[in-house]
CSV table of C-alpha atoms and ligand atoms in Angstrom, one decimal:
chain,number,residue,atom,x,y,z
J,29,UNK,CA,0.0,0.0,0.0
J,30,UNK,CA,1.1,3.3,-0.6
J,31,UNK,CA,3.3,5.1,1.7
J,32,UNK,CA,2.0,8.8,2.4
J,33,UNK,CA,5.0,11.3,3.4
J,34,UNK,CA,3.2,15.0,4.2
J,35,UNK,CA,5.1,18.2,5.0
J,36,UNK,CA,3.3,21.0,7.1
J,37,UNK,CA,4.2,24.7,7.3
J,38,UNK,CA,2.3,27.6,9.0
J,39,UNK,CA,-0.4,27.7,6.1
J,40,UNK,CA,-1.9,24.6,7.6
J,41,UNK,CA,-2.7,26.5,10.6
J,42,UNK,CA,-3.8,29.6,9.0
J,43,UNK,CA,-7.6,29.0,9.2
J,44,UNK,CA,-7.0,28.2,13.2
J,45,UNK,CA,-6.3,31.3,13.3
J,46,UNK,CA,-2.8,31.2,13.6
J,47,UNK,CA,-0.7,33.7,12.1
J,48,UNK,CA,1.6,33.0,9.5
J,49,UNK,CA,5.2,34.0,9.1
J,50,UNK,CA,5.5,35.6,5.6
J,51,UNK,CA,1.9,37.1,5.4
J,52,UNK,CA,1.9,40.5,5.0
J,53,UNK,CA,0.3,41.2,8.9
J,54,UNK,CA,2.2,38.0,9.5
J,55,UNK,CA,4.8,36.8,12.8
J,56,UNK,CA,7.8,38.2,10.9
J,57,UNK,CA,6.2,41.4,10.2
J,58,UNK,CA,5.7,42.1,13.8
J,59,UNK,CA,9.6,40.8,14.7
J,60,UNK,CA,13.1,40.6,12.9
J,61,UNK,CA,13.6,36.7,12.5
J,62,UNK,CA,17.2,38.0,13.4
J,63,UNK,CA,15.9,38.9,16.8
J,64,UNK,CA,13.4,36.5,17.8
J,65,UNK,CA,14.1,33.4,15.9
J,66,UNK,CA,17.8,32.9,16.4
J,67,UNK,CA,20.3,31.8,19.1
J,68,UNK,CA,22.1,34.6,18.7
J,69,UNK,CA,19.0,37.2,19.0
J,70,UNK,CA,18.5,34.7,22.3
J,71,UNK,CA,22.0,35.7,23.9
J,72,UNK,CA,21.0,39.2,22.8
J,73,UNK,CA,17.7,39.6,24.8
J,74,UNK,CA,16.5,36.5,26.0
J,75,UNK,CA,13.1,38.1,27.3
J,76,UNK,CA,12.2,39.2,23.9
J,77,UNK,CA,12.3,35.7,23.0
J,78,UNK,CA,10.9,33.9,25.7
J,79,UNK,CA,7.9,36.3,25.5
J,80,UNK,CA,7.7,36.2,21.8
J,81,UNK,CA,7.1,32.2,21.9
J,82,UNK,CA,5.2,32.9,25.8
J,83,UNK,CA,2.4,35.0,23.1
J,84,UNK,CA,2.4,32.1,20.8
J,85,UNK,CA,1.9,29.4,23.4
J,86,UNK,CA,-0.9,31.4,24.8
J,87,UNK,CA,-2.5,31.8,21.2
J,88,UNK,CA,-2.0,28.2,20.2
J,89,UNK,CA,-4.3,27.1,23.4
J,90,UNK,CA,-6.9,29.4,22.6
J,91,UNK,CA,-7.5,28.2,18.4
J,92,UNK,CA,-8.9,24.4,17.6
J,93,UNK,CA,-7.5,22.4,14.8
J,94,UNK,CA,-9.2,22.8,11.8
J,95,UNK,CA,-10.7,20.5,8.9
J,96,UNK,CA,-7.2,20.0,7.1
J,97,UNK,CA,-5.7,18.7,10.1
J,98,UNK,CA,-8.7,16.5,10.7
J,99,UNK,CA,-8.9,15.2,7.2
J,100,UNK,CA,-4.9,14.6,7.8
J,101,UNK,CA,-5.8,12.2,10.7
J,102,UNK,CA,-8.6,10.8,9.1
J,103,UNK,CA,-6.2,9.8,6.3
J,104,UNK,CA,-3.6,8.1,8.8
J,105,UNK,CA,-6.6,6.1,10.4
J,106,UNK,CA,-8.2,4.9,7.6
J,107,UNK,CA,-5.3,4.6,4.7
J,108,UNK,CA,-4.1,1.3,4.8
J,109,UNK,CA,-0.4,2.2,4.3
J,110,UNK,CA,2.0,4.3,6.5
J,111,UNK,CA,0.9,7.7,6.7
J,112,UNK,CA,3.4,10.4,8.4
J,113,UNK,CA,3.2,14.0,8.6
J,114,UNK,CA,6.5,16.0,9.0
J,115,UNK,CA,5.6,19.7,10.3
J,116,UNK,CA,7.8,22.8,10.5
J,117,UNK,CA,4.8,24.3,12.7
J,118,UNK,CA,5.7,24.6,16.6
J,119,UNK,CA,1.9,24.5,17.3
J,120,UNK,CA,-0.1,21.3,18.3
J,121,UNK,CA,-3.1,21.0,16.1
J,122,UNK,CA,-1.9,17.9,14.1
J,123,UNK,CA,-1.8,15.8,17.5
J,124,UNK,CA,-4.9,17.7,18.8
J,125,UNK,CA,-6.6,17.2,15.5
J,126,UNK,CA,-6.2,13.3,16.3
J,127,UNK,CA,-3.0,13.0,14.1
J,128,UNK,CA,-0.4,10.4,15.7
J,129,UNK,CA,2.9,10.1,14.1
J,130,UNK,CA,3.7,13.8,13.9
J,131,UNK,CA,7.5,15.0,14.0
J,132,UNK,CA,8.0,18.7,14.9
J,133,UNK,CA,11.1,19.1,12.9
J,134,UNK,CA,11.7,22.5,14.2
J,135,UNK,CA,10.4,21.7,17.5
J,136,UNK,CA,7.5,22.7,20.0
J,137,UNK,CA,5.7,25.6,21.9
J,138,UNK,CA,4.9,22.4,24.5
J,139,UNK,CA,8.4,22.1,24.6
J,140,UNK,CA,11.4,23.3,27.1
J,141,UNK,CA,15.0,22.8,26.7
J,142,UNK,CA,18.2,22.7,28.7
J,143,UNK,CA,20.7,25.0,26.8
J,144,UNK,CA,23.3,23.2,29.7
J,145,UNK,CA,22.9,19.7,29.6
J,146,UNK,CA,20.2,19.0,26.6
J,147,UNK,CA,17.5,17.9,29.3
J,148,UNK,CA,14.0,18.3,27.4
J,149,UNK,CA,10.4,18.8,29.4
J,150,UNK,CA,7.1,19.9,29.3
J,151,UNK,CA,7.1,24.1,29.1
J,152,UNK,CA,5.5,26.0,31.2
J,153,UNK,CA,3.0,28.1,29.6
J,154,UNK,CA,5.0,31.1,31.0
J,155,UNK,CA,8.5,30.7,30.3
J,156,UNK,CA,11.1,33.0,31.9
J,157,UNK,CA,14.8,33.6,31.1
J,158,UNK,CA,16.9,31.9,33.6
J,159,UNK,CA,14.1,29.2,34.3
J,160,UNK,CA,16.4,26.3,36.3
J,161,UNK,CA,16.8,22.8,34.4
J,162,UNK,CA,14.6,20.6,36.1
J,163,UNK,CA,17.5,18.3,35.7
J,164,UNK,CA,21.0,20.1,36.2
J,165,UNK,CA,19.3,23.2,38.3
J,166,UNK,CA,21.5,25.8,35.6
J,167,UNK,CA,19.5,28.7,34.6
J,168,UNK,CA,19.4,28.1,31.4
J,169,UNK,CA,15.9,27.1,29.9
J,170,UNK,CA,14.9,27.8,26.3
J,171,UNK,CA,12.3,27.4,24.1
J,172,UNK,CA,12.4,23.8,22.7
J,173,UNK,CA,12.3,25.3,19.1
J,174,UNK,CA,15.1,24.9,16.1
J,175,UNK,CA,15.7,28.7,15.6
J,176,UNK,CA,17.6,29.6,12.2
J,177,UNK,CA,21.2,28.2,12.3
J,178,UNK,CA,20.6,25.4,13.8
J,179,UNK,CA,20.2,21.8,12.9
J,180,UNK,CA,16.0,20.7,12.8
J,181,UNK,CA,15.4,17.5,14.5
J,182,UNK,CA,15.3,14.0,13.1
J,183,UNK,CA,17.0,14.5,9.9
J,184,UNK,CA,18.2,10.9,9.5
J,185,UNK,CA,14.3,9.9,10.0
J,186,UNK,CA,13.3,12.2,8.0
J,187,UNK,CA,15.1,11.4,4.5
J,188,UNK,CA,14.6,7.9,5.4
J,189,UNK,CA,10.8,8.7,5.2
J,190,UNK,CA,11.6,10.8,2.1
J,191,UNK,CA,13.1,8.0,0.6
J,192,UNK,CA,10.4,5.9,0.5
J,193,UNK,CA,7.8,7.8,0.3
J,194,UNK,CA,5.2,7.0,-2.8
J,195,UNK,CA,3.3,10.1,-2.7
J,196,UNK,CA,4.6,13.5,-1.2
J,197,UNK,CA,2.6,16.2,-0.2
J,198,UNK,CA,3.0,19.9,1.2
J,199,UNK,CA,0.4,22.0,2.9
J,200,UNK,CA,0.7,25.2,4.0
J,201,UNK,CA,4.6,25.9,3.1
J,202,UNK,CA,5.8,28.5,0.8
J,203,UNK,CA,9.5,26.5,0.4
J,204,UNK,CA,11.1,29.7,1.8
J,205,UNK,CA,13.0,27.8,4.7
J,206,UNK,CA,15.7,24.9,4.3
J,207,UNK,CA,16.3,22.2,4.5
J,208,UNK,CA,12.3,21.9,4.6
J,209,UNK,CA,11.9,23.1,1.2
J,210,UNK,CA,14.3,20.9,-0.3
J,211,UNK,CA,12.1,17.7,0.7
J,212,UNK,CA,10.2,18.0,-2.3
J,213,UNK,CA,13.6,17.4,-4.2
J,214,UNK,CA,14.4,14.1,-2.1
J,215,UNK,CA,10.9,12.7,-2.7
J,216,UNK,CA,11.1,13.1,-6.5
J,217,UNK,CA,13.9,11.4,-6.4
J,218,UNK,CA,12.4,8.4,-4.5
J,219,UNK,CA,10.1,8.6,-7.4
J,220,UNK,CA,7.3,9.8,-5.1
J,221,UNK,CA,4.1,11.9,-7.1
J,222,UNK,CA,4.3,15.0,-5.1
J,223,UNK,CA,1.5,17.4,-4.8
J,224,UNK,CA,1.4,21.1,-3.2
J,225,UNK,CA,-1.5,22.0,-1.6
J,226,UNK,CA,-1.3,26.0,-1.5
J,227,UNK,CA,-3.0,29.6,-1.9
J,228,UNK,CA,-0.4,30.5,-4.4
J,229,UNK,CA,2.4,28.4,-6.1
J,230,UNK,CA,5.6,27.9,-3.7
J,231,UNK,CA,8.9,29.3,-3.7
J,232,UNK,CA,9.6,25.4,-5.4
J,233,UNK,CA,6.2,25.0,-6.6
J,234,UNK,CA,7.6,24.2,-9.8
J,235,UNK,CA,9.1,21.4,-8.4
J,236,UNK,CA,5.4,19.6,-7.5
J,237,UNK,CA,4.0,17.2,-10.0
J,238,UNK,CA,0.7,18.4,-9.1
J,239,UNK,CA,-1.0,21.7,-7.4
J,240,UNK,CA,-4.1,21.8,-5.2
J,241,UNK,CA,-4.7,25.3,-5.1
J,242,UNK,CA,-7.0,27.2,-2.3
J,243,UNK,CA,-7.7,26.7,1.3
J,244,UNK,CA,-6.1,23.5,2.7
J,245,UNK,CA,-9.4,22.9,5.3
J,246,UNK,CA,-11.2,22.1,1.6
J,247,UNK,CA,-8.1,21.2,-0.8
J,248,UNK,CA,-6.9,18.8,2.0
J,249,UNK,CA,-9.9,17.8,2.8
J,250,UNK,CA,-11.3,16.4,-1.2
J,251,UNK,CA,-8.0,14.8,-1.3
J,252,UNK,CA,-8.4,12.7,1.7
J,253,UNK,CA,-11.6,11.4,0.3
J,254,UNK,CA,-9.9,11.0,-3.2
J,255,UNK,CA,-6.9,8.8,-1.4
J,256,UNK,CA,-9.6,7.0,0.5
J,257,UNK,CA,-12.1,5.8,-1.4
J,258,UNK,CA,-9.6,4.4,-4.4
E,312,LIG,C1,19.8,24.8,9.1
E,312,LIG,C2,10.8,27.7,14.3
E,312,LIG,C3,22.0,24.0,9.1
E,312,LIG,C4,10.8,29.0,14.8
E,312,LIG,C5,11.7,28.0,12.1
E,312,LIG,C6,20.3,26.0,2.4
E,312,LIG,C7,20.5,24.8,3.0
E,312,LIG,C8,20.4,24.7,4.4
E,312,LIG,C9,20.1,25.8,5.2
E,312,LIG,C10,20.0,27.0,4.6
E,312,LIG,C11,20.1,27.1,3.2
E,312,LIG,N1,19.9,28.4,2.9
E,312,LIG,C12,19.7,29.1,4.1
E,312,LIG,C13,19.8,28.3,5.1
E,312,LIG,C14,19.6,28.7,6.5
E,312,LIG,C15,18.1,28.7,7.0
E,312,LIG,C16,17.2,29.1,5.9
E,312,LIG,O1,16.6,28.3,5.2
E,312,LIG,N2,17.0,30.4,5.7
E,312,LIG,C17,16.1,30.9,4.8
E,312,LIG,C18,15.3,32.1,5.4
E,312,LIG,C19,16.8,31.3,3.5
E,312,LIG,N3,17.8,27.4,7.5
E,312,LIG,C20,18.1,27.1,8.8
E,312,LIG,O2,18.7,27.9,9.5
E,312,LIG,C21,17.6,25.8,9.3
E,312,LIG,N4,18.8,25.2,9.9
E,312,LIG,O3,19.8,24.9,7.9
E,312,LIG,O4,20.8,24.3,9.8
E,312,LIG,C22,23.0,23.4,9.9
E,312,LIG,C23,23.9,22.6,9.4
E,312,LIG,C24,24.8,22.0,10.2
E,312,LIG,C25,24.8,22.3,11.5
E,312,LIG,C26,23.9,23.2,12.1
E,312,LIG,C27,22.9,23.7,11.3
E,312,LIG,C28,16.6,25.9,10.4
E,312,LIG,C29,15.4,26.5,9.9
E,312,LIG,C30,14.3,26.5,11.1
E,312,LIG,C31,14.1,27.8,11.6
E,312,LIG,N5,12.9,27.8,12.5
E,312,LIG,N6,10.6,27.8,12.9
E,312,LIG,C32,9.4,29.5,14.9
E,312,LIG,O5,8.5,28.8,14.5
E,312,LIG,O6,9.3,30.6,15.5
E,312,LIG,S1,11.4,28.4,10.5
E,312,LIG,C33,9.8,29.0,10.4
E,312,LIG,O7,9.7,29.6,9.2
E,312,LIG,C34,8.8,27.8,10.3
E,312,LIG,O8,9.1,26.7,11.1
E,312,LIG,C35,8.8,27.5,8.9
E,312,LIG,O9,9.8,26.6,8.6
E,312,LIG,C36,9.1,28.8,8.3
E,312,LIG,C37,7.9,29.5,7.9
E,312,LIG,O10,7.6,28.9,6.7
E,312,LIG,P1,6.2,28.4,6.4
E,312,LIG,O11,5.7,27.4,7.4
E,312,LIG,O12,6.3,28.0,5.0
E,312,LIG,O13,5.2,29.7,6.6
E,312,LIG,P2,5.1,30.9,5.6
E,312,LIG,O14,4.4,32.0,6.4
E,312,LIG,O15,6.4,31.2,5.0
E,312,LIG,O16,4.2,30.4,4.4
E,312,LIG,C38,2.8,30.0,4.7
E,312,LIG,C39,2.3,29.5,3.4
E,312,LIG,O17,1.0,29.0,3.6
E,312,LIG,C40,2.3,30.5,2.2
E,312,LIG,O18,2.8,29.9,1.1
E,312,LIG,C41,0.8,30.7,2.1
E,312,LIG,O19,0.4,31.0,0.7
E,312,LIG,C42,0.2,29.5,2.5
E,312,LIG,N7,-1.2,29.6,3.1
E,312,LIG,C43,-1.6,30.5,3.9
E,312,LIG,N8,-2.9,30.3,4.2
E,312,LIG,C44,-3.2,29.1,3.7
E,312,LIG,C45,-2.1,28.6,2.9
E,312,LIG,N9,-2.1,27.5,2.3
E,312,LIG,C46,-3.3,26.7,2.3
E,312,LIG,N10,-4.4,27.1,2.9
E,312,LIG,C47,-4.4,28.3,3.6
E,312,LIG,N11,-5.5,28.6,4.3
């Protein structure tokens, strides 16, 4: 049975009511990725930081997952082969939305992280600079998220899933941000059919076999019921 390989970006979320990143009103309007979404900008000001991803925990709690990330765990339920969805988003509306194998490859907002001894726990939904590690008592807590610069998680897993993938698809992404956008790439050369499922075409939208375009909660959602009722 086929093996179903999907890629996530902040589009996915957009009809949550989540903001996106490139949109004109969007996160990076607000904040210089420079400051906010880097370890350096971390050393720099860590409260800026903390609060910036304290304001994005708080608004993640508040939204509910919406039809595409529904129709995304309908599909893993109910497809007979493997179905995994790879997300660059740092919200949790695929596993709220009833999805199961879910890798955050930039990380979490649910997620804290030792910048002293790599201990990892559940965030507080207030985080403070200078938190203690549960584990080696420094002050050093962080955000568990993959700022720019530094390596996103799971890459060896990640290819391997690439590799043998039989059909690839990305919601929500606009292929601005590696190694994420370069995934389409890997699964054309597994010989995966790759779709994008967008607003507009992609940065590497000319890469896809295939385009859905419009709102994911109804482009995501035909699809499903395409893939499972063949
Ligand atoms: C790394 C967490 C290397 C933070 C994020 C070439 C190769 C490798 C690296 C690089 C390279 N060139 C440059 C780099 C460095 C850099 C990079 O890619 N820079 C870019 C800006 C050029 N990459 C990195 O630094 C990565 N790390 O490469 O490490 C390394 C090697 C050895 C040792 C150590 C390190 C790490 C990148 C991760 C950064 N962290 N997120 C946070 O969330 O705050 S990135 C962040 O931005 C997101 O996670 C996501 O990845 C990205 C946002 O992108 P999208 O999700 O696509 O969102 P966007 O708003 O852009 O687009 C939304 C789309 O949805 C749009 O297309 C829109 O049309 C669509 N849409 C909107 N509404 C809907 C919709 N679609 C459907 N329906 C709707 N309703």
């Amino acid at each position: 049975m086929h093996k179903i390989v999907i890629l996530t970006g902040a589009g996915i979320s957009a009809e949550s009511g989540l903001e996106t990143f490139r949109a004109e009103d969007g996160l990076w309007a607000q904040h210089r990725v420079e400051d906010v979404a880097t370890p350096e900008g971390f050393v720099r000001d860590p409260k800026l930081v903390v609060d910036f991803y304290n304001a994005r925990r708080a608004q993640a709690a508040t939204v509910e997952p919406n039809a595409a990330h529904r129709a995304l765990a309908r599909l893993e339920a109910e497809h007979k082969g493997e179905v995994i969805v790879i997300t660059q988003n740092v919200d949790d509306l695929h596993e709220r939305g009833g999805s199961r194998a879910v890798m955050h490859m930039h990380g979490s907002l649910k997620g804290a992280l030792c910048a002293a001894c790599d201990h990892r726990w559940p965030a507080a939904m207030v985080m403070a600079p200078g938190d203690p590690c549960p584990s080696c008592a420094a002050p050093a807590a962080r955000p568990d998220i993959v700022w720019f610069g530094e390596m996103p998680y799971d890459m060896d897993a990640l290819f391997d899933h690439l590799a043998s993938a039989d059909i690839f698809g990305a919601i929500g992404t606009s292929g601005n941000v590696y190694p994420a956008a370069g995934f389409v790439a890997e699964a054309r050369r597994a010989g995966a059919h790759t779709l994008e499922f967008n607003l507009e075409r992609s940065s590497v939208g000319s890469q896809f076999a295939e385009h859905r375009t419009g709102p994911a909660s109804q482009t995501v959602t035909t699809w499903v019921d395409e893939l499972l009722s063949r």
